[in-house]
Amino acid sequence: MVVKLYKRMILPHPESDLSLNLMVLGVDIVEELKGKDFILIESLMESFLKKQKKRTPDMFLNSLTFLYTCGLIEKKDFKVKLVGKKTGQIDLFLND
């Protein structure tokens, strides 16, 4: 995807498909995880890929990594679940 910078604003290419954006894909994963306990990653990926033919396993793993980095999901073995709501902003540089 070609991105042009204009006055500090990112403008996506006019022909780019925004439904394949990392954050949009992440929202679909969050919606799938809402109200559920730990879900097997493989079954989550199957439902993710069925929603749109253009989706790939790489997109799924990148979205999952993004959500984990933001602190929105936690993992246990080969399963993930949505983390409860936290108050305040996440500090990426704080070592717990």
PDB file of C-alpha atoms in Angstrom:
ATOM      1  CA  MET A   1       0.000   0.000   0.000  1.00  0.00           C
ATOM      2  CA  VAL A   2       1.365   3.395  -0.981  1.00  0.00           C
ATOM      3  CA  VAL A   3       0.851   6.121   1.604  1.00  0.00           C
ATOM      4  CA  LYS A   4       1.280   9.834   0.980  1.00  0.00           C
ATOM      5  CA  LEU A   5       2.088  12.299   3.738  1.00  0.00           C
ATOM      6  CA  TYR A   6       0.313  15.633   3.580  1.00  0.00           C
ATOM      7  CA  LYS A   7       0.690  18.134   6.404  1.00  0.00           C
ATOM      8  CA  ARG A   8       1.352  15.370   8.975  1.00  0.00           C
ATOM      9  CA  MET A   9      -1.698  13.399   7.968  1.00  0.00           C
ATOM     10  CA  ILE A  10      -1.512   9.944   6.432  1.00  0.00           C
ATOM     11  CA  LEU A  11      -3.627   9.605   3.326  1.00  0.00           C
ATOM     12  CA  PRO A  12      -4.164   6.034   2.154  1.00  0.00           C
ATOM     13  CA  HIS A  13      -4.036   5.221  -1.504  1.00  0.00           C
ATOM     14  CA  PRO A  14      -7.508   5.791  -3.076  1.00  0.00           C
ATOM     15  CA  GLU A  15      -7.675   2.177  -4.233  1.00  0.00           C
ATOM     16  CA  SER A  16      -6.659   0.633  -0.895  1.00  0.00           C
ATOM     17  CA  ASP A  17      -9.176  -1.581   0.887  1.00  0.00           C
ATOM     18  CA  LEU A  18      -9.688  -0.167   4.380  1.00  0.00           C
ATOM     19  CA  SER A  19     -11.473  -3.334   5.495  1.00  0.00           C
ATOM     20  CA  LEU A  20      -8.033  -4.981   5.456  1.00  0.00           C
ATOM     21  CA  ASN A  21      -6.553  -2.358   7.796  1.00  0.00           C
ATOM     22  CA  LEU A  22      -4.811  -3.801  10.853  1.00  0.00           C
ATOM     23  CA  MET A  23      -7.073  -1.977  13.316  1.00  0.00           C
ATOM     24  CA  VAL A  24     -10.269  -2.934  11.475  1.00  0.00           C
ATOM     25  CA  LEU A  25      -9.190  -6.572  11.491  1.00  0.00           C
ATOM     26  CA  GLY A  26      -8.345  -6.265  15.186  1.00  0.00           C
ATOM     27  CA  VAL A  27     -11.862  -5.053  15.928  1.00  0.00           C
ATOM     28  CA  ASP A  28     -13.279  -8.194  14.303  1.00  0.00           C
ATOM     29  CA  ILE A  29     -11.124 -10.335  16.565  1.00  0.00           C
ATOM     30  CA  VAL A  30     -12.190  -8.350  19.639  1.00  0.00           C
ATOM     31  CA  GLU A  31     -15.852  -8.783  18.675  1.00  0.00           C
ATOM     32  CA  GLU A  32     -15.314 -12.530  18.372  1.00  0.00           C
ATOM     33  CA  LEU A  33     -13.679 -12.678  21.821  1.00  0.00           C
ATOM     34  CA  LYS A  34     -16.277 -10.567  23.664  1.00  0.00           C
ATOM     35  CA  GLY A  35     -18.058 -12.392  26.454  1.00  0.00           C
ATOM     36  CA  LYS A  36     -16.061 -15.600  26.008  1.00  0.00           C
ATOM     37  CA  ASP A  37     -13.377 -17.287  28.038  1.00  0.00           C
ATOM     38  CA  PHE A  38     -10.172 -18.594  26.454  1.00  0.00           C
ATOM     39  CA  ILE A  39     -10.648 -19.545  22.775  1.00  0.00           C
ATOM     40  CA  LEU A  40      -8.359 -21.811  20.771  1.00  0.00           C
ATOM     41  CA  ILE A  41      -6.342 -19.657  18.345  1.00  0.00           C
ATOM     42  CA  GLU A  42      -6.973 -22.074  15.483  1.00  0.00           C
ATOM     43  CA  SER A  43     -10.779 -21.822  15.767  1.00  0.00           C
ATOM     44  CA  LEU A  44     -10.525 -18.040  16.091  1.00  0.00           C
ATOM     45  CA  MET A  45      -8.447 -17.917  12.903  1.00  0.00           C
ATOM     46  CA  GLU A  46     -10.951 -20.101  11.039  1.00  0.00           C
ATOM     47  CA  SER A  47     -13.818 -17.735  11.842  1.00  0.00           C
ATOM     48  CA  PHE A  48     -11.589 -14.739  11.003  1.00  0.00           C
ATOM     49  CA  LEU A  49     -10.720 -16.132   7.560  1.00  0.00           C
ATOM     50  CA  LYS A  50     -14.339 -17.020   6.740  1.00  0.00           C
ATOM     51  CA  LYS A  51     -15.514 -13.398   7.083  1.00  0.00           C
ATOM     52  CA  GLN A  52     -13.753 -12.197   3.923  1.00  0.00           C
ATOM     53  CA  LYS A  53     -11.939 -14.023   1.123  1.00  0.00           C
ATOM     54  CA  LYS A  54      -9.092 -11.474   0.950  1.00  0.00           C
ATOM     55  CA  ARG A  55      -8.009 -12.215   4.530  1.00  0.00           C
ATOM     56  CA  THR A  56      -4.878 -14.274   5.079  1.00  0.00           C
ATOM     57  CA  PRO A  57      -3.361 -16.107   8.049  1.00  0.00           C
ATOM     58  CA  ASP A  58      -0.590 -13.481   8.111  1.00  0.00           C
ATOM     59  CA  MET A  59      -3.188 -10.727   8.557  1.00  0.00           C
ATOM     60  CA  PHE A  60      -4.685 -12.687  11.437  1.00  0.00           C
ATOM     61  CA  LEU A  61      -1.350 -13.160  13.192  1.00  0.00           C
ATOM     62  CA  ASN A  62      -0.392  -9.502  12.680  1.00  0.00           C
ATOM     63  CA  SER A  63      -3.743  -8.397  14.131  1.00  0.00           C
ATOM     64  CA  LEU A  64      -3.378 -10.783  17.062  1.00  0.00           C
ATOM     65  CA  THR A  65       0.138  -9.474  17.727  1.00  0.00           C
ATOM     66  CA  PHE A  66      -1.162  -5.896  17.571  1.00  0.00           C
ATOM     67  CA  LEU A  67      -3.911  -6.665  20.113  1.00  0.00           C
ATOM     68  CA  TYR A  68      -1.455  -8.436  22.424  1.00  0.00           C
ATOM     69  CA  THR A  69       1.009  -5.543  22.206  1.00  0.00           C
ATOM     70  CA  CYS A  70      -1.749  -3.099  23.132  1.00  0.00           C
ATOM     71  CA  GLY A  71      -2.659  -5.243  26.148  1.00  0.00           C
ATOM     72  CA  LEU A  72      -6.155  -6.114  24.906  1.00  0.00           C
ATOM     73  CA  ILE A  73      -5.732  -9.888  24.913  1.00  0.00           C
ATOM     74  CA  GLU A  74      -3.871 -12.423  26.999  1.00  0.00           C
ATOM     75  CA  LYS A  75      -2.644 -15.860  26.010  1.00  0.00           C
ATOM     76  CA  LYS A  76      -2.492 -19.192  27.776  1.00  0.00           C
ATOM     77  CA  ASP A  77      -0.984 -22.126  25.904  1.00  0.00           C
ATOM     78  CA  PHE A  78      -2.669 -22.030  22.461  1.00  0.00           C
ATOM     79  CA  LYS A  79      -5.669 -19.992  23.612  1.00  0.00           C
ATOM     80  CA  VAL A  80      -6.440 -16.279  23.911  1.00  0.00           C
ATOM     81  CA  LYS A  81      -9.050 -14.206  25.689  1.00  0.00           C
ATOM     82  CA  LEU A  82     -10.051 -10.576  25.899  1.00  0.00           C
ATOM     83  CA  VAL A  83      -8.628  -8.712  28.902  1.00  0.00           C
ATOM     84  CA  GLY A  84     -11.078  -6.871  31.126  1.00  0.00           C
ATOM     85  CA  LYS A  85     -11.377  -3.101  30.909  1.00  0.00           C
ATOM     86  CA  LYS A  86      -8.538  -1.147  32.421  1.00  0.00           C
ATOM     87  CA  THR A  87      -8.801   2.434  33.544  1.00  0.00           C
ATOM     88  CA  GLY A  88      -6.249   4.920  32.332  1.00  0.00           C
ATOM     89  CA  GLN A  89      -3.846   4.877  29.454  1.00  0.00           C
ATOM     90  CA  ILE A  90      -1.491   1.967  28.830  1.00  0.00           C
ATOM     91  CA  ASP A  91       2.167   2.863  29.378  1.00  0.00           C
ATOM     92  CA  LEU A  92       4.227   0.954  26.816  1.00  0.00           C
ATOM     93  CA  PHE A  93       7.505   1.802  28.551  1.00  0.00           C
ATOM     94  CA  LEU A  94       6.604   0.735  32.086  1.00  0.00           C
ATOM     95  CA  ASN A  95       8.259  -2.513  33.163  1.00  0.00           C
ATOM     96  CA  ASP A  96       5.977  -4.484  35.495  1.00  0.00           C
TER      97      ASP A  96
END
